[in-house]
Coordinates of C-alpha atoms in Angstrom, one line a residue:
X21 CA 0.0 0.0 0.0
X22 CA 1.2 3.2 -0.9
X23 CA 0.5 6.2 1.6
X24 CA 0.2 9.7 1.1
X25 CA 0.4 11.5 4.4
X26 CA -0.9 15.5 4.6
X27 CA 0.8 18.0 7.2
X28 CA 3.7 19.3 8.6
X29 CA 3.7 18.6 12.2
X30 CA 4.3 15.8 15.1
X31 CA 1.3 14.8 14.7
X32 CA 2.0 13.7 10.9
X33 CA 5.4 12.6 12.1
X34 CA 4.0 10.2 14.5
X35 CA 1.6 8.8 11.9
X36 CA 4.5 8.5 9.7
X37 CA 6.4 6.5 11.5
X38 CA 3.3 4.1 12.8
X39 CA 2.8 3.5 9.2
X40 CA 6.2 2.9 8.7
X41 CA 6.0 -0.2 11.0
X42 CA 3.2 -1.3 9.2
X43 CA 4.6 -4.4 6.7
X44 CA 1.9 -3.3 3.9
X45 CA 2.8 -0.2 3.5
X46 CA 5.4 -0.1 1.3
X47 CA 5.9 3.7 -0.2
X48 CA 5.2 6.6 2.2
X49 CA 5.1 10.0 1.1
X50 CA 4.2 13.4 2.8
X51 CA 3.0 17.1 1.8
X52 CA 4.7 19.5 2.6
X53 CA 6.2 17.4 5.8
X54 CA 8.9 18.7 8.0
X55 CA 12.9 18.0 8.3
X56 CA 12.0 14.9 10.7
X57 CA 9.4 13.7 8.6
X58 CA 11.6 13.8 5.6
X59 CA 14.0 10.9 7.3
X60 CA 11.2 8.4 6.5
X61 CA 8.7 9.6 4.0
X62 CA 9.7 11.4 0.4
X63 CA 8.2 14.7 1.1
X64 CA 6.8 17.2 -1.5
X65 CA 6.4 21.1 -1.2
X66 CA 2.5 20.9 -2.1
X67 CA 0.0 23.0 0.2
X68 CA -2.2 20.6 2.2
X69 CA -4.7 23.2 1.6
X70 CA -5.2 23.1 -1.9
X71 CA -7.0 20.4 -2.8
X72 CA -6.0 20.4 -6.9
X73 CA -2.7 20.1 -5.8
X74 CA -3.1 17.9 -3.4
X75 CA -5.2 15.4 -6.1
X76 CA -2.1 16.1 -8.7
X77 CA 0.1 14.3 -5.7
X78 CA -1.9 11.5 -4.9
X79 CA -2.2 10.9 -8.8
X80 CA 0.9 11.6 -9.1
X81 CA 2.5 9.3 -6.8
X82 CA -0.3 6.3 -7.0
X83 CA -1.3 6.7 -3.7
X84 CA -3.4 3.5 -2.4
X85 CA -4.4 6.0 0.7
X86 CA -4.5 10.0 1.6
X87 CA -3.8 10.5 5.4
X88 CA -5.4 13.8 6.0
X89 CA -3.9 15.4 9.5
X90 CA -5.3 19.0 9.8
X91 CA -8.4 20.0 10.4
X92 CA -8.1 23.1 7.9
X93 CA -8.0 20.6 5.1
X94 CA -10.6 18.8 5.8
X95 CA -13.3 21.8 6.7
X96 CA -11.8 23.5 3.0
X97 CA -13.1 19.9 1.5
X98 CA -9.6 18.4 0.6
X99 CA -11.0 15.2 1.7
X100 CA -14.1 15.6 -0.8
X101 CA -11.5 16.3 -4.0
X102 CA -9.8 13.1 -3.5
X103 CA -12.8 10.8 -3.1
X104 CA -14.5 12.8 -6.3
X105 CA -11.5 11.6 -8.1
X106 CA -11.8 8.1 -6.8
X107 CA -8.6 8.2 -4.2
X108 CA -9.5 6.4 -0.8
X109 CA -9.0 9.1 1.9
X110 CA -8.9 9.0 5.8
X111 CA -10.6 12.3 7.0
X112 CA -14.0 13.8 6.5
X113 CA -16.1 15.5 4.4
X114 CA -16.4 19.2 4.8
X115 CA -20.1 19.0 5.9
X116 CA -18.8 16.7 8.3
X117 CA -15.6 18.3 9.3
X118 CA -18.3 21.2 10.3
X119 CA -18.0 19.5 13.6
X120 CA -14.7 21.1 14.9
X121 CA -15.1 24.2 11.9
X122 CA -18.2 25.4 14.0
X123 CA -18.7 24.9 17.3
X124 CA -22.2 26.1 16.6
X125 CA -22.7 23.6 14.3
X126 CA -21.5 21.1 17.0
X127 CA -23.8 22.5 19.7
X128 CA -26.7 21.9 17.4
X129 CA -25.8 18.5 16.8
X130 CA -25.6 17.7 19.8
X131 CA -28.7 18.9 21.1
X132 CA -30.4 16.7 18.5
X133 CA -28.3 13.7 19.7
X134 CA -29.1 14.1 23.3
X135 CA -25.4 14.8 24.2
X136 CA -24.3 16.3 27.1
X137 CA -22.5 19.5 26.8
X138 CA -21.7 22.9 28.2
X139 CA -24.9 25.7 27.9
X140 CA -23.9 28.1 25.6
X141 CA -24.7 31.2 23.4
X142 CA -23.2 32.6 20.1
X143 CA -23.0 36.7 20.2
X144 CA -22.1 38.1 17.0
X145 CA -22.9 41.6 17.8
X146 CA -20.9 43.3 19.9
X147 CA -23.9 45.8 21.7
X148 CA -25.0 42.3 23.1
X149 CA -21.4 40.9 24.3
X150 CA -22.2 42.5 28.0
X151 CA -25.7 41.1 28.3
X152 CA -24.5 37.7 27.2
X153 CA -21.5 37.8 29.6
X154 CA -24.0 38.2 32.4
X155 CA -25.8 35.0 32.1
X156 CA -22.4 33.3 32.6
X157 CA -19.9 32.6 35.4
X158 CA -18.1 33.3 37.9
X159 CA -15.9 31.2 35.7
X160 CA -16.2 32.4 31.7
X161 CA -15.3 30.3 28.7
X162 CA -14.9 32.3 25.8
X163 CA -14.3 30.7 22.2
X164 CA -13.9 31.6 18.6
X165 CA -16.5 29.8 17.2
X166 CA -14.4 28.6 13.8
X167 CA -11.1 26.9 13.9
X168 CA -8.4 28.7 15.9
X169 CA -5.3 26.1 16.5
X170 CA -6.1 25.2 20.0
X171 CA -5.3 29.2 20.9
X172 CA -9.1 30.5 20.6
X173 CA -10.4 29.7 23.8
X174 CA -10.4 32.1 27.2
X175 CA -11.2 30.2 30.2
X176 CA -11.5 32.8 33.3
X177 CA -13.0 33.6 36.3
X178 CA -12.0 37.4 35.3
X179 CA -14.6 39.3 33.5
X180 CA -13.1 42.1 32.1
X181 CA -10.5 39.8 30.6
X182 CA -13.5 37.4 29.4
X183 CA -14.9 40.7 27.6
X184 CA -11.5 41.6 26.1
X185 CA -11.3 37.8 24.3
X186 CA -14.7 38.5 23.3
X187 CA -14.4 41.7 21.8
X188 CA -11.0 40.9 20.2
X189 CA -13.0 38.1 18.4
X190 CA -16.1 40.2 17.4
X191 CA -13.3 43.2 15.9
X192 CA -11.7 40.3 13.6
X193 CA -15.4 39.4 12.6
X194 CA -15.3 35.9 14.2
X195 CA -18.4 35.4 16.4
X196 CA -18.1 34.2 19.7
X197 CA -19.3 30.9 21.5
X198 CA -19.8 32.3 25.6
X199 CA -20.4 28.4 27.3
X200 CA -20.8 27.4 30.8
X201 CA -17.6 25.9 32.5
X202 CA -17.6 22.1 32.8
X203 CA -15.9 20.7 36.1
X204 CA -13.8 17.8 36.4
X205 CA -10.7 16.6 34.7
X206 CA -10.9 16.1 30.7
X207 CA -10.4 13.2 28.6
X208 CA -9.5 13.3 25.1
X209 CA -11.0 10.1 23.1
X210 CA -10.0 9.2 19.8
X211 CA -12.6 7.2 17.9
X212 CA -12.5 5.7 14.2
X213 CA -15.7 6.2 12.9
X214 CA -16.8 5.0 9.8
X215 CA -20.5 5.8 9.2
X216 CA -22.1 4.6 12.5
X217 CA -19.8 2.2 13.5
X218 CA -16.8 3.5 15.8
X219 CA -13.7 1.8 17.1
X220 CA -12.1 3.9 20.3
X221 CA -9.1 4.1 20.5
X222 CA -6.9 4.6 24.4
X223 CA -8.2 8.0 26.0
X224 CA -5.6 10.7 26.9
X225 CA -5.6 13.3 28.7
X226 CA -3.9 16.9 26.8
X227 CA -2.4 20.1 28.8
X228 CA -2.9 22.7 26.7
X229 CA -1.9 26.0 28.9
X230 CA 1.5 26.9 28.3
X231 CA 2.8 27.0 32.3
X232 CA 3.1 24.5 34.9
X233 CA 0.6 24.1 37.4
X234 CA -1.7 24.8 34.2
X235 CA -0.9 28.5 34.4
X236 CA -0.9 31.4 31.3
X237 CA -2.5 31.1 28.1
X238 CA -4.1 28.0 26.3
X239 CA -1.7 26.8 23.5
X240 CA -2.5 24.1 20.6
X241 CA -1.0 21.5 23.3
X242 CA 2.4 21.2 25.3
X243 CA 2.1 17.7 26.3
X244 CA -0.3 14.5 26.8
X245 CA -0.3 11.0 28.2
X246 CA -1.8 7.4 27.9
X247 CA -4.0 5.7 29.3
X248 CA -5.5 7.3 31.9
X249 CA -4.6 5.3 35.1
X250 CA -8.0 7.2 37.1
X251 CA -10.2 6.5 34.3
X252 CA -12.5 3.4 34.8
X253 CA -12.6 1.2 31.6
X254 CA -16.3 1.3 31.6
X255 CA -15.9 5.0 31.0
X256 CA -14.8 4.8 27.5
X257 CA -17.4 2.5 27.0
X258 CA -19.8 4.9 28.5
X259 CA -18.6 7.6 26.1
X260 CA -18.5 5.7 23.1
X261 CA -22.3 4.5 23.7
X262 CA -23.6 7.5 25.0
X263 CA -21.7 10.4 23.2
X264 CA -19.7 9.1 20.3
X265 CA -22.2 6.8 18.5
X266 CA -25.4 9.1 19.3
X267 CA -23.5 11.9 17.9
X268 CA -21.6 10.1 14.4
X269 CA -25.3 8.7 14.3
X270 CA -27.3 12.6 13.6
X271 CA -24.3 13.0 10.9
X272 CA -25.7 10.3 9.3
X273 CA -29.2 11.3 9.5
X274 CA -28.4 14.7 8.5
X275 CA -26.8 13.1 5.0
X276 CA -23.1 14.3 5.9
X277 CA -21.9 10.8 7.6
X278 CA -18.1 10.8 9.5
X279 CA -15.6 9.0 7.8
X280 CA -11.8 9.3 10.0
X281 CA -11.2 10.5 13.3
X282 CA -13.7 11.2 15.4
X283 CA -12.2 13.4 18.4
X284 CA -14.3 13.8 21.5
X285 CA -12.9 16.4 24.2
X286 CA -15.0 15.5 27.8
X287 CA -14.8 16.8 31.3
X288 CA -16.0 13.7 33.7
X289 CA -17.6 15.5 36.3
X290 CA -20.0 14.4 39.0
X291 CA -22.9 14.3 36.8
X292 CA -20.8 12.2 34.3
X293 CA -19.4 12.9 30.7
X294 CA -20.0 16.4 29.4
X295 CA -18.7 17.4 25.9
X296 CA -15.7 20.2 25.4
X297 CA -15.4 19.9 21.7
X298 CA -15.4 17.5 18.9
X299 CA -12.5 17.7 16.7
X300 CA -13.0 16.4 12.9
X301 CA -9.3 14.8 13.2
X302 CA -6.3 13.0 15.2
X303 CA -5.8 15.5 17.8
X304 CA -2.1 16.8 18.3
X305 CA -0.6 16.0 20.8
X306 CA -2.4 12.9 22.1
X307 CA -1.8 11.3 18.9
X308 CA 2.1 11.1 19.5
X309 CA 1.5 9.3 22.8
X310 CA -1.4 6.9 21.2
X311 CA 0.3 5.5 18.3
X312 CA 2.9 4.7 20.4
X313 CA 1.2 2.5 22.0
X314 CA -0.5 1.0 19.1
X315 CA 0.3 -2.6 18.0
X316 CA -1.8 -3.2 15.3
X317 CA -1.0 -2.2 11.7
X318 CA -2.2 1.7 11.0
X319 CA -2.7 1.0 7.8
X320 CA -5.1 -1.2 7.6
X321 CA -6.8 0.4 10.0
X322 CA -7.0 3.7 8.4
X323 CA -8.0 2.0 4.9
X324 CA -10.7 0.1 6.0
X325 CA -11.6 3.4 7.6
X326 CA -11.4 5.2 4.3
X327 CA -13.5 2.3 2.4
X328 CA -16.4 1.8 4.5
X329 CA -15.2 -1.4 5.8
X330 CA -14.0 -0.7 9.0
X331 CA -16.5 -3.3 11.0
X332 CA -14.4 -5.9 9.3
X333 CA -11.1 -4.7 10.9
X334 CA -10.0 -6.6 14.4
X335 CA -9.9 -4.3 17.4
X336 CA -7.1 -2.5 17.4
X337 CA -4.3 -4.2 20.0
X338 CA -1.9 -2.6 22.0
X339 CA 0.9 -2.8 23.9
X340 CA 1.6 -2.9 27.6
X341 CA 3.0 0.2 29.3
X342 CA 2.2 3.9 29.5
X343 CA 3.5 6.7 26.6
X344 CA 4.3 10.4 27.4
X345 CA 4.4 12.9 24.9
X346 CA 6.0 16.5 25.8
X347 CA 6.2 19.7 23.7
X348 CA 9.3 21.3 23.3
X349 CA 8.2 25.1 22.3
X350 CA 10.1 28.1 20.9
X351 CA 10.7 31.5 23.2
X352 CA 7.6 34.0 23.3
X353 CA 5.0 31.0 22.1
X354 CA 2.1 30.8 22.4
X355 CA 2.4 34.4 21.3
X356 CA 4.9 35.3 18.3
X357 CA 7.2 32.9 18.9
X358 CA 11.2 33.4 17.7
X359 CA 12.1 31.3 15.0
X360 CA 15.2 30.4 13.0
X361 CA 17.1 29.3 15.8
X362 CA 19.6 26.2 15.2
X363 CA 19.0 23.4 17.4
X364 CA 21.1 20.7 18.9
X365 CA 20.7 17.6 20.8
X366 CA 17.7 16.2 18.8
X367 CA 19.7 13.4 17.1
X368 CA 17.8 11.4 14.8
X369 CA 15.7 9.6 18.2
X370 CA 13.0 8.2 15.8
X371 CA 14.3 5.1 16.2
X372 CA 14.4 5.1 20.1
X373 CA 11.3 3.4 20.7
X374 CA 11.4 4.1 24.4
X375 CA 12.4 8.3 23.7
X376 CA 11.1 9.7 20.1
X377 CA 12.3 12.9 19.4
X378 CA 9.3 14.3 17.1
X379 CA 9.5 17.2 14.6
X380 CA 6.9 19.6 14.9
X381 CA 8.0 22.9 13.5
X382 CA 11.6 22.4 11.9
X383 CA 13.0 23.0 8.4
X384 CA 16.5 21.9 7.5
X385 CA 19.4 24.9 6.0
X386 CA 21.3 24.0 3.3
X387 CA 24.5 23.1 5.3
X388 CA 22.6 20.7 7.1
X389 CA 21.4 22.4 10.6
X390 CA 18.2 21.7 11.8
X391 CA 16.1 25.1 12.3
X392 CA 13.4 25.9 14.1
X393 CA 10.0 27.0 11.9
X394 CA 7.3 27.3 14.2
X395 CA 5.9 27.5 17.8
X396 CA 5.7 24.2 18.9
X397 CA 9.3 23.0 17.8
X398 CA 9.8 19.4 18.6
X399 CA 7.9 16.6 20.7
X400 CA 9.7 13.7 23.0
X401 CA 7.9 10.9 23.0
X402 CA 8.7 8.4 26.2
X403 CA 7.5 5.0 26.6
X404 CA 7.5 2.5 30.2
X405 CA 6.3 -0.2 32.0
X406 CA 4.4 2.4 33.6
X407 CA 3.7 6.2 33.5
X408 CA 6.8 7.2 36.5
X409 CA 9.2 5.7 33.8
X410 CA 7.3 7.2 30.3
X411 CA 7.8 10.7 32.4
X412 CA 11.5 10.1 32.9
X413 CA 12.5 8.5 29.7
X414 CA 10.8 11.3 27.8
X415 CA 12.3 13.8 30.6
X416 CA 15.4 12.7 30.0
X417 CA 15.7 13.1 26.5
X418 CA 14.2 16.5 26.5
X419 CA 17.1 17.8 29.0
X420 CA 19.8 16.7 25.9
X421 CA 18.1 19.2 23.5
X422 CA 19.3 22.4 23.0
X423 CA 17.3 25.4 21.3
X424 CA 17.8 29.4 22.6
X425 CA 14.9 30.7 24.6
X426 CA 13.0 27.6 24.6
X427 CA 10.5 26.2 26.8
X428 CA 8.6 22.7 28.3
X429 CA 5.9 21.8 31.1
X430 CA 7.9 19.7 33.8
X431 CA 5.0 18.5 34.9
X432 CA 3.0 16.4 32.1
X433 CA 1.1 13.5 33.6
X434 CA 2.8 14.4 37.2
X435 CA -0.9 14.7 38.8
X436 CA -1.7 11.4 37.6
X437 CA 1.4 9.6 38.9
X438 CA 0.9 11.3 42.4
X439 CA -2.8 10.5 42.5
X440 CA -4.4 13.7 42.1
X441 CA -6.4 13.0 40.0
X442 CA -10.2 11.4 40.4
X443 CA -13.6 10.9 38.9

């Protein structure tokens, strides 16, 4: 099988290398792809974005499978080009992709599956921002209702900050989504879903503010962890058969069924399982820490996912242990963050199944240094018998690398290997 990957970042990289391990896949290629990614896939300088392009490759290269990573692809309809032209593709439709593009769109859905989620309002005029603001708190959750990297969402228990977020949205034309906060820790699910029938995949758990301690801003992600050692099993079970399927189940009956990755974000509170978000793809940076763990063949998973055959597949198996994944970011992100910085210490690491140094926003200069190219720079990926060692393998490894000004959480999966954390 020959696999065409789409995207640039860890996330890609981590799906690169699964695949690699896979024995039937025997060409992988990547667009555009990054200087790690290029180690073990041929990478091409196409924009994932444009879909004629991106149908040229997979022509081009007679690819057997498209591996769509972004969710901007997917909600511009990349994934509809391909199958138009008859290429088998892992990701969405754009009407279904609508599920992370509007969270609007998601509410609504969810409502007419019966899903529990957070009460919330869109405001798109900025005379009614105060009024709105007032049927919420004392702790605000204000998010851009479209697609904003991760970095859209202000969750506060200061109002004049909540109304700054919200009126910085409404300036830049982007309606905002005010919601009611959602106790309890969050679990980030992966399911394949292929019409109605869905395959779950381990739960994580991400940290997505920038500072230990989860202090400062939200960022796309600085580090995530598998499985979920306070999470009963009959939990996922609960999500898939009470969230998941009702959900992927309305997509059908509103004519735009899910086909790919099927991302729910939940907080597990006392009342049970309440929806965050649904995401429309493999979320980044749980997915470096998932695959890790996976021992079945990707491939064949993410075909049969792509061809409407997925109930056919065997579960998906994995192995023993606990994976790690932490970010590695460049000075000032989540903001503008400083690039062009030469980096040392990263090594190759990909094959270091126990410490996996990811690319995430590299490029390589023409004398051979690696660079960095964007906020997130690289992921460590560490794998152990339990979650103690994952931390200190991935710890470890992190402590080698060397890049001017930039920054990691010390404390990724720390509260759930001192037992602070409970449903």
């Amino acid at each position: 099988m020959r696999v065409l990957v789409i995207g640039s970042g860890a996330r890609e990289h981590a799906l690169v290398l699964a695949l690699r391990r896979d024995p039937a896949v025997t060409a992988l290629f990547a667009a555009p792809g990054n200087a790690g990614i290029a180690q073990h896939a041929q990478v091409r300088p196409v924009d994932p974005c444009a879909a004629e392009d991106v149908v040229a490759l997979a022509t081009e290269v007679d690819a057997d499978l498209v591996v769509i990573g972004p969710e901007v692809p997917l909600v511009l309809g990349v994934a509809d080009a391909l199958r138009v032209a008859g290429i088998p593709c892992f990701g969405p439709s754009a009407a279904a992709a609508r599920i992370e593009g509007s969270k609007a769109f998601a509410k609504d859905v969810m409502s007419a599956a019966g899903v529990r989620t957070a009460h919330s309002e869109v405001v798109d005029n900025p005379a009614e921002l105060d009024d709105a603001l007032d049927r919420f708190g004392p702790t605000w959750v204000v998010k851009d209702d479209g697609l904003a990297a991760g970095k859209g969402v202000v969750v506060t228990a200061d109002r004049s900050a909540a109304r700054e977020h919200g009126a910085e949205l409404l300036e830049q034309g982007h309606p905002v989504l005010l919601e009611s906060f959602l106790d309890g820790p969050e679990v980030s699910l992966f399911c394949l879903v292929d019409g109605e029938t869905v395959v779950p995949l381990l739960p994580a758990q991400d940290h997505k503010r920038v500072g230990d301690g989860d202090t400062g801003p939200n960022t796309g992600g600085m580090g995530a962890y598998t499985p979920l050692p306070w999470l009963p099993e009959s939990a996922v079970t609960a999500i898939v058969e009470d969230v998941v399927k009702p959900v992927a189940a309305e997509l059908v009956r509103r004519g735009s069924g899910f086909s790919g990755l099927l991302y729910a974000g939940l907080a597990i509170g006392a009342a049970g399982p309440a929806v965050v978000e649904f995401n429309c793809r493999f979320g980044d940076p749980e997915t470096q820490a998932v695959l890790a763990l996976l021992d079945s063949p990707l491939g064949e998973l993410l075909y049969a996912t792509a061809t409407g055959t997925l109930a056919q597949v065997a579960p998906p198996r994995w192995r023993d242990g606990s994976a790690i994944t932490v970010v590695l970011a460049a000075e000032n992100y989540p903001g503008h963050p400083r690039l062009g910085d030469a980096i040392s210490g990263a090594g190759e690491g990909a094959l270091d199944e126990n410490a996996t140094v990811l690319h995430a926003g590299t490029t390589q200069r023409e004398d051979g240094a690696l660079i960095s190219a964007g906020g997130r720079v690289l992921n460590v990926v560490g794998v152990g018998a339990d979650l103690a060692e994952a931390r200190t393998r991935a710890y470890d490894r992190i402590a080698a690398i060397k890049l001017p000004g930039s920054h990691y959480r010390t404390d990724i999966g720390l509260a759930a290997v001192e037992g602070r954390i409970e449903v």
